[in-house]
């Protein structure tokens, strides 16, 4: 009976988050004629140039705060000492949200965003949300800093086509949810947070699916970037359900969960640097764009990203279930990640197949990270 009551509580929380996300985005959309519109004298290059409101990120943050409040309502007996790590995630998420909101409103200097991203990483490290891989703490802190800043930029750069970042983020969270189920750690604020964010993103996806009615904006991508980075540190990098957790597996779990944004960012950086261009100068040269150049519709590209998310989650679950990890498993799972990356990378090289690109990759004169 108690188990059924628990399922009822978490189901109510998830459905409540999904419904609230849908309703708040619906309200924003109704009152967005003069507020939050992107691409009117906008310097951000997007695949779709139609002017649309960028309110998604605001709804993410509202649901994020609502979920933390709901946890105390649904699980009133789960009293524990002050969770410094959770406070750190809340503070870092707030910084990411505010800098993204400022950028959506005022097109702030990219340096300000970089400083804010660095501050997010420092806050997480200072509150105990750091990766534990190496014996030397300074190396762990350095890797954590690179992961947080890198993922915030990666999520931001991937937000270039309807539904892509939303779907990739949903499956990254599902990967973390898989770890929670594997560890059977359901009654925790982190489980509720992951579940609530999935509901928030699903509610937003209704408006972000092609043809989209609104964007998440930098408010959404910066908030998601730091929250996903923080949660991935806890559930993927520092996964400790298995007694003998190989270092190689610690690197592979987050790579599998974020295979699409990491592959896209690495591809864009390699291609732009090879042409002597800054990787931070925007353009329509992402892997998602090249899939469209190959003939896929925007919806088909989104479905392909979802398919990769489903398959990668299954692969991640298999990696979790292996008790006696060996070098062979490292090679096999790394090979999968490499195949996905190479496949996406090759879509940007049509000349290798005797085809000429049917687009202008030089359409890039503005900062990618805005």
CSV table of C-alpha atoms in Angstrom, one decimal:
chain,number,residue,atom,x,y,z
A,1,UNK,CA,0.0,0.0,0.0
A,2,UNK,CA,2.9,2.4,0.9
A,3,UNK,CA,4.5,1.6,-2.5
A,4,UNK,CA,1.3,2.5,-4.3
A,5,UNK,CA,1.1,5.7,-2.4
A,6,UNK,CA,4.6,6.6,-3.3
A,7,UNK,CA,3.9,6.0,-7.0
A,8,UNK,CA,0.8,8.2,-6.8
A,9,UNK,CA,2.9,11.0,-5.3
A,10,UNK,CA,5.6,11.0,-7.8
A,11,UNK,CA,3.1,10.6,-10.7
A,12,UNK,CA,1.2,13.6,-9.4
A,13,UNK,CA,4.5,15.6,-9.1
A,14,UNK,CA,5.5,14.7,-12.7
A,15,UNK,CA,2.1,15.3,-14.2
A,16,UNK,CA,1.8,18.6,-12.2
A,17,UNK,CA,5.2,19.8,-13.6
A,18,UNK,CA,4.2,18.8,-17.1
A,19,UNK,CA,0.8,20.5,-16.9
A,20,UNK,CA,2.2,23.6,-15.2
A,21,UNK,CA,4.9,23.9,-17.8
A,22,UNK,CA,2.3,23.6,-20.6
A,23,UNK,CA,0.0,26.2,-19.0
A,24,UNK,CA,2.8,28.8,-18.1
A,25,UNK,CA,4.2,28.6,-21.7
A,26,UNK,CA,0.7,28.9,-23.0
A,27,UNK,CA,0.2,32.1,-21.0
A,28,UNK,CA,3.5,33.5,-22.0
A,29,UNK,CA,2.7,32.8,-25.7
A,30,UNK,CA,-0.6,34.7,-25.4
A,31,UNK,CA,1.1,37.8,-24.0
A,32,UNK,CA,4.3,37.7,-26.0
A,33,UNK,CA,3.4,40.2,-28.8
A,34,UNK,CA,5.7,42.8,-27.5
A,35,UNK,CA,7.9,41.0,-25.0
A,36,UNK,CA,10.5,38.3,-25.4
A,37,UNK,CA,10.5,38.2,-29.2
A,38,UNK,CA,13.7,37.0,-30.8
A,39,UNK,CA,15.0,37.8,-34.3
A,40,UNK,CA,13.7,41.3,-34.6
A,41,UNK,CA,16.9,43.2,-35.2
A,42,UNK,CA,18.5,40.2,-33.5
A,43,UNK,CA,22.1,39.2,-34.0
A,44,UNK,CA,21.7,35.6,-33.2
A,45,UNK,CA,21.8,33.3,-36.2
A,46,UNK,CA,19.0,30.7,-36.1
A,47,UNK,CA,17.9,28.1,-38.6
A,48,UNK,CA,14.4,29.5,-38.5
A,49,UNK,CA,14.4,33.3,-39.0
A,50,UNK,CA,10.8,33.8,-38.0
A,51,UNK,CA,10.3,36.1,-35.0
A,52,UNK,CA,9.2,34.1,-32.0
A,53,UNK,CA,9.1,34.6,-28.3
A,54,UNK,CA,11.9,33.2,-26.2
A,55,UNK,CA,10.1,32.4,-23.0
A,56,UNK,CA,10.9,28.7,-22.5
A,57,UNK,CA,13.7,29.3,-20.1
A,58,UNK,CA,11.5,31.3,-17.8
A,59,UNK,CA,9.1,28.4,-17.5
A,60,UNK,CA,12.0,26.0,-16.8
A,61,UNK,CA,13.2,28.1,-13.9
A,62,UNK,CA,9.7,28.5,-12.4
A,63,UNK,CA,9.1,24.8,-12.6
A,64,UNK,CA,12.5,24.2,-11.1
A,65,UNK,CA,11.6,26.3,-8.0
A,66,UNK,CA,8.1,24.8,-7.9
A,67,UNK,CA,9.6,21.2,-7.9
A,68,UNK,CA,11.9,22.0,-4.9
A,69,UNK,CA,8.8,23.3,-3.1
A,70,UNK,CA,6.7,20.3,-4.0
A,71,UNK,CA,9.3,18.0,-2.6
A,72,UNK,CA,8.7,19.4,0.9
A,73,UNK,CA,4.9,18.9,0.3
A,74,UNK,CA,5.0,15.4,-1.1
A,75,UNK,CA,7.8,14.1,1.2
A,76,UNK,CA,7.3,16.0,4.4
A,77,UNK,CA,9.1,13.4,6.5
A,78,UNK,CA,12.3,13.4,4.6
A,79,UNK,CA,14.0,15.8,7.0
A,80,UNK,CA,17.8,16.0,6.7
A,81,UNK,CA,20.6,18.5,7.5
A,82,UNK,CA,21.0,21.4,5.1
A,83,UNK,CA,22.1,20.1,1.7
A,84,UNK,CA,24.9,22.4,0.8
A,85,UNK,CA,25.2,20.7,-2.6
A,86,UNK,CA,21.6,21.3,-3.5
A,87,UNK,CA,21.9,24.9,-2.4
A,88,UNK,CA,25.0,25.2,-4.7
A,89,UNK,CA,22.9,23.9,-7.6
A,90,UNK,CA,20.2,26.4,-6.8
A,91,UNK,CA,22.6,29.3,-6.7
A,92,UNK,CA,24.4,28.2,-9.9
A,93,UNK,CA,21.1,27.7,-11.7
A,94,UNK,CA,20.0,31.1,-10.7
A,95,UNK,CA,23.2,32.7,-12.0
A,96,UNK,CA,22.8,30.8,-15.3
A,97,UNK,CA,19.1,31.8,-15.5
A,98,UNK,CA,19.8,35.5,-14.8
A,99,UNK,CA,22.7,35.9,-17.3
A,100,UNK,CA,20.6,34.2,-19.9
A,101,UNK,CA,17.6,36.4,-19.2
A,102,UNK,CA,19.8,39.5,-19.4
A,103,UNK,CA,21.2,38.3,-22.7
A,104,UNK,CA,17.8,37.6,-24.1
A,105,UNK,CA,16.7,41.1,-23.1
A,106,UNK,CA,19.8,43.2,-23.8
A,107,UNK,CA,22.2,41.1,-26.0
A,108,UNK,CA,24.9,41.4,-23.3
A,109,UNK,CA,28.6,41.3,-24.0
A,110,UNK,CA,29.8,37.6,-24.5
A,111,UNK,CA,32.5,38.3,-21.9
A,112,UNK,CA,29.8,38.8,-19.3
A,113,UNK,CA,28.4,35.4,-20.1
A,114,UNK,CA,31.8,33.7,-19.9
A,115,UNK,CA,32.3,35.3,-16.5
A,116,UNK,CA,28.9,34.1,-15.3
A,117,UNK,CA,29.6,30.6,-16.6
A,118,UNK,CA,32.9,30.5,-14.7
A,119,UNK,CA,31.1,31.7,-11.6
A,120,UNK,CA,28.6,28.9,-11.9
A,121,UNK,CA,31.4,26.4,-12.0
A,122,UNK,CA,33.1,27.9,-9.0
A,123,UNK,CA,29.9,27.9,-7.0
A,124,UNK,CA,29.3,24.2,-7.8
A,125,UNK,CA,32.9,23.4,-6.8
A,126,UNK,CA,32.8,25.4,-3.6
A,127,UNK,CA,29.6,23.6,-2.5
A,128,UNK,CA,30.9,20.1,-3.1
A,129,UNK,CA,29.5,19.5,-6.6
A,130,UNK,CA,32.8,18.5,-8.2
A,131,UNK,CA,33.8,15.5,-10.2
A,132,UNK,CA,35.7,12.8,-8.3
A,133,UNK,CA,38.0,11.0,-10.8
A,134,UNK,CA,41.6,11.8,-9.9
A,135,UNK,CA,43.5,11.6,-6.6
A,136,UNK,CA,44.6,15.2,-6.9
A,137,UNK,CA,41.8,17.5,-6.0
A,138,UNK,CA,43.0,20.3,-8.2
A,139,UNK,CA,42.7,18.0,-11.2
A,140,UNK,CA,39.1,17.2,-10.2
A,141,UNK,CA,38.3,20.9,-9.8
A,142,UNK,CA,39.9,21.6,-13.2
A,143,UNK,CA,37.8,18.9,-14.9
A,144,UNK,CA,34.7,20.1,-13.1
A,145,UNK,CA,35.3,23.7,-14.3
A,146,UNK,CA,35.8,22.6,-17.9
A,147,UNK,CA,32.7,20.3,-17.8
A,148,UNK,CA,30.4,23.0,-16.4
A,149,UNK,CA,31.6,25.8,-18.7
A,150,UNK,CA,31.8,23.4,-21.7
A,151,UNK,CA,28.4,21.9,-21.3
A,152,UNK,CA,26.8,25.3,-20.8
A,153,UNK,CA,28.3,26.4,-24.1
A,154,UNK,CA,27.5,23.1,-25.8
A,155,UNK,CA,23.8,23.2,-24.9
A,156,UNK,CA,23.7,26.9,-26.0
A,157,UNK,CA,25.3,26.1,-29.3
A,158,UNK,CA,22.9,23.2,-30.0
A,159,UNK,CA,19.9,25.4,-29.6
A,160,UNK,CA,19.8,26.2,-33.3
A,161,UNK,CA,16.8,24.3,-34.6
A,162,UNK,CA,13.3,23.6,-33.3
A,163,UNK,CA,13.1,20.9,-30.6
A,164,UNK,CA,16.7,19.7,-30.8
A,165,UNK,CA,18.1,21.0,-27.5
A,166,UNK,CA,14.8,20.2,-25.7
A,167,UNK,CA,14.9,16.6,-26.9
A,168,UNK,CA,18.6,16.2,-26.2
A,169,UNK,CA,18.1,17.5,-22.6
A,170,UNK,CA,15.2,15.3,-22.0
A,171,UNK,CA,17.2,12.2,-22.9
A,172,UNK,CA,20.2,13.3,-20.8
A,173,UNK,CA,17.8,13.6,-17.9
A,174,UNK,CA,16.3,10.2,-18.7
A,175,UNK,CA,19.8,8.8,-18.6
A,176,UNK,CA,20.2,10.2,-15.1
A,177,UNK,CA,16.8,8.8,-14.2
A,178,UNK,CA,18.1,5.4,-15.3
A,179,UNK,CA,20.9,5.7,-12.8
A,180,UNK,CA,18.5,6.6,-10.0
A,181,UNK,CA,16.3,3.6,-10.8
A,182,UNK,CA,19.4,1.4,-11.0
A,183,UNK,CA,20.5,2.7,-7.5
A,184,UNK,CA,16.9,2.6,-6.2
A,185,UNK,CA,17.4,6.1,-4.6
A,186,UNK,CA,13.8,7.4,-5.3
A,187,UNK,CA,13.0,9.3,-2.1
A,188,UNK,CA,15.4,12.2,-2.6
A,189,UNK,CA,15.1,15.8,-3.7
A,190,UNK,CA,17.4,15.0,-6.7
A,191,UNK,CA,15.1,12.4,-8.0
A,192,UNK,CA,12.1,14.7,-7.7
A,193,UNK,CA,14.2,17.5,-9.4
A,194,UNK,CA,15.1,15.2,-12.4
A,195,UNK,CA,11.5,14.0,-12.8
A,196,UNK,CA,10.1,17.6,-12.6
A,197,UNK,CA,12.6,18.9,-15.2
A,198,UNK,CA,11.6,16.1,-17.6
A,199,UNK,CA,8.0,17.2,-17.1
A,200,UNK,CA,8.9,20.9,-17.7
A,201,UNK,CA,10.8,20.1,-20.9
A,202,UNK,CA,8.0,17.8,-22.2
A,203,UNK,CA,5.5,20.6,-21.6
A,204,UNK,CA,7.7,23.1,-23.4
A,205,UNK,CA,8.3,20.7,-26.3
A,206,UNK,CA,4.7,21.0,-27.3
A,207,UNK,CA,5.5,24.7,-28.2
A,208,UNK,CA,9.0,24.0,-29.4
A,209,UNK,CA,8.3,21.2,-31.8
A,210,UNK,CA,8.6,22.2,-35.5
A,211,UNK,CA,7.1,24.5,-36.5
A,212,UNK,CA,7.7,26.0,-33.1
A,213,UNK,CA,5.7,28.7,-31.5
A,214,UNK,CA,8.5,29.8,-29.1
A,215,UNK,CA,12.2,29.3,-28.3
A,216,UNK,CA,13.9,28.6,-25.0
A,217,UNK,CA,16.3,31.5,-25.5
A,218,UNK,CA,19.6,31.9,-23.8
A,219,UNK,CA,17.6,32.0,-20.5
A,220,UNK,CA,16.7,28.3,-21.2
A,221,UNK,CA,20.0,27.1,-22.6
A,222,UNK,CA,22.2,28.7,-19.9
A,223,UNK,CA,19.9,27.4,-17.1
A,224,UNK,CA,19.7,23.9,-18.6
A,225,UNK,CA,23.4,23.8,-19.2
A,226,UNK,CA,24.4,24.4,-15.6
A,227,UNK,CA,21.6,22.3,-14.1
A,228,UNK,CA,22.4,19.4,-16.5
A,229,UNK,CA,26.1,19.7,-15.7
A,230,UNK,CA,25.5,19.7,-11.9
A,231,UNK,CA,23.1,16.7,-12.0
A,232,UNK,CA,25.4,14.8,-14.3
A,233,UNK,CA,28.2,15.2,-11.9
A,234,UNK,CA,26.2,13.6,-9.2
A,235,UNK,CA,24.5,10.8,-11.2
A,236,UNK,CA,27.0,10.1,-14.0
A,237,UNK,CA,30.5,11.2,-13.2
A,238,UNK,CA,30.3,10.2,-9.5
A,239,UNK,CA,28.1,7.2,-9.9
A,240,UNK,CA,29.1,4.8,-7.1
A,241,UNK,CA,26.5,2.1,-7.0
A,242,UNK,CA,29.0,-0.4,-8.3
A,243,UNK,CA,31.8,-1.2,-5.9
A,244,UNK,CA,34.6,-1.2,-8.5
A,245,UNK,CA,33.9,1.8,-10.7
A,246,UNK,CA,36.5,2.1,-13.4
A,247,UNK,CA,37.8,5.5,-14.3
A,248,UNK,CA,37.0,4.9,-18.0
A,249,UNK,CA,33.4,4.2,-17.1
A,250,UNK,CA,33.2,7.5,-15.3
A,251,UNK,CA,34.1,9.3,-18.5
A,252,UNK,CA,31.9,7.1,-20.7
A,253,UNK,CA,28.6,7.6,-18.8
A,254,UNK,CA,28.4,11.4,-19.3
A,255,UNK,CA,29.6,11.0,-22.9
A,256,UNK,CA,26.8,8.5,-23.6
A,257,UNK,CA,24.2,10.8,-22.0
A,258,UNK,CA,25.3,13.9,-23.9
A,259,UNK,CA,26.4,12.2,-27.1
A,260,UNK,CA,24.5,14.6,-29.4
A,261,UNK,CA,25.5,18.0,-27.9
A,262,UNK,CA,29.1,16.9,-27.4
A,263,UNK,CA,29.4,15.5,-31.0
A,264,UNK,CA,27.8,18.6,-32.5
A,265,UNK,CA,30.1,21.0,-30.5
A,266,UNK,CA,33.2,19.1,-31.3
A,267,UNK,CA,32.3,18.9,-35.0
A,268,UNK,CA,31.7,22.7,-35.2
A,269,UNK,CA,34.9,23.5,-33.3
A,270,UNK,CA,37.0,21.2,-35.6
A,271,UNK,CA,35.4,22.5,-38.8
A,272,UNK,CA,35.7,26.2,-37.9
A,273,UNK,CA,39.3,26.0,-36.6
A,274,UNK,CA,40.3,24.1,-39.7
A,275,UNK,CA,39.1,27.1,-41.7
A,276,UNK,CA,40.9,29.6,-39.5
A,277,UNK,CA,37.6,30.8,-38.0
A,278,UNK,CA,36.6,31.3,-34.4
A,279,UNK,CA,34.5,28.4,-33.0
A,280,UNK,CA,32.4,31.1,-31.3
A,281,UNK,CA,31.3,32.8,-34.5
A,282,UNK,CA,27.8,31.6,-35.3
A,283,UNK,CA,26.7,30.0,-38.5
A,284,UNK,CA,24.4,27.4,-40.1
A,285,UNK,CA,27.1,24.7,-40.1
A,286,UNK,CA,26.0,22.5,-37.2
A,287,UNK,CA,25.4,18.8,-37.7
A,288,UNK,CA,21.7,19.4,-37.4
A,289,UNK,CA,21.9,21.9,-40.2
A,290,UNK,CA,23.9,19.4,-42.4
A,291,UNK,CA,21.3,16.7,-41.8
A,292,UNK,CA,18.8,19.1,-43.2
A,293,UNK,CA,21.0,19.9,-46.2
A,294,UNK,CA,21.1,16.1,-46.9
A,295,UNK,CA,17.3,16.2,-47.3
A,296,UNK,CA,15.9,15.6,-43.9
A,297,UNK,CA,13.0,17.7,-42.7
A,298,UNK,CA,13.3,19.6,-39.4
A,299,UNK,CA,11.0,17.2,-37.8
A,300,UNK,CA,13.0,14.2,-39.1
A,301,UNK,CA,16.2,15.7,-37.7
A,302,UNK,CA,14.4,16.1,-34.3
A,303,UNK,CA,13.2,12.4,-34.5
A,304,UNK,CA,16.7,11.3,-35.4
A,305,UNK,CA,18.1,13.1,-32.3
A,306,UNK,CA,15.3,11.4,-30.2
A,307,UNK,CA,16.3,8.0,-31.7
A,308,UNK,CA,20.0,8.6,-30.8
A,309,UNK,CA,18.8,9.5,-27.3
A,310,UNK,CA,16.8,6.3,-26.9
A,311,UNK,CA,19.6,4.1,-28.2
A,312,UNK,CA,22.2,5.9,-26.1
A,313,UNK,CA,20.1,5.5,-23.0
A,314,UNK,CA,19.9,1.7,-23.6
A,315,UNK,CA,23.6,1.6,-24.1
A,316,UNK,CA,24.1,3.6,-20.8
A,317,UNK,CA,21.9,1.1,-18.9
A,318,UNK,CA,24.0,-1.8,-20.2
A,319,UNK,CA,27.1,0.0,-19.1
A,320,UNK,CA,25.7,0.5,-15.6
A,321,UNK,CA,24.7,-3.2,-15.3
A,322,UNK,CA,28.2,-4.6,-15.9
A,323,UNK,CA,29.7,-5.5,-12.6
A,324,UNK,CA,33.1,-6.7,-13.8
A,325,UNK,CA,34.3,-3.8,-15.9
A,326,UNK,CA,37.3,-4.5,-18.2
A,327,UNK,CA,39.3,-2.8,-20.9
A,328,UNK,CA,37.2,-4.7,-23.5
A,329,UNK,CA,34.0,-2.9,-22.3
A,330,UNK,CA,35.9,0.4,-22.4
A,331,UNK,CA,36.8,-0.2,-26.0
A,332,UNK,CA,33.3,-1.3,-27.0
A,333,UNK,CA,31.4,1.6,-25.4
A,334,UNK,CA,34.0,4.1,-26.6
A,335,UNK,CA,33.6,2.7,-30.1
A,336,UNK,CA,29.9,3.4,-30.0
A,337,UNK,CA,30.5,7.0,-29.0
A,338,UNK,CA,33.1,7.3,-31.7
A,339,UNK,CA,30.8,5.9,-34.4
A,340,UNK,CA,28.1,8.4,-33.4
A,341,UNK,CA,30.5,11.3,-33.5
A,342,UNK,CA,32.1,10.3,-36.8
A,343,UNK,CA,28.7,9.7,-38.4
A,344,UNK,CA,27.5,13.2,-37.4
A,345,UNK,CA,30.9,14.7,-38.4
A,346,UNK,CA,30.8,13.2,-41.9
A,347,UNK,CA,27.4,14.8,-42.6
A,348,UNK,CA,29.4,18.1,-42.6
A,349,UNK,CA,31.7,16.7,-45.3
A,350,UNK,CA,29.5,16.0,-48.4
A,351,UNK,CA,32.5,16.5,-50.7
A,352,UNK,CA,33.9,13.2,-49.3
A,353,UNK,CA,31.0,11.5,-51.1
A,354,UNK,CA,31.4,13.5,-54.3
A,355,UNK,CA,28.7,16.0,-53.5
A,356,UNK,CA,29.0,19.7,-53.3
A,357,UNK,CA,27.4,21.6,-50.4
A,358,UNK,CA,24.1,23.3,-51.3
A,359,UNK,CA,24.4,26.0,-48.8
A,360,UNK,CA,26.5,29.0,-47.8
A,361,UNK,CA,28.6,28.0,-44.7
A,362,UNK,CA,30.0,31.5,-44.6
A,363,UNK,CA,26.8,32.9,-43.3
A,364,UNK,CA,28.3,33.6,-39.9
A,365,UNK,CA,29.2,37.0,-38.7
A,366,UNK,CA,27.8,37.0,-35.2
A,367,UNK,CA,28.8,35.4,-31.9
A,368,UNK,CA,27.7,31.8,-31.5
A,369,UNK,CA,27.5,32.3,-27.7
A,370,UNK,CA,25.1,35.2,-27.2
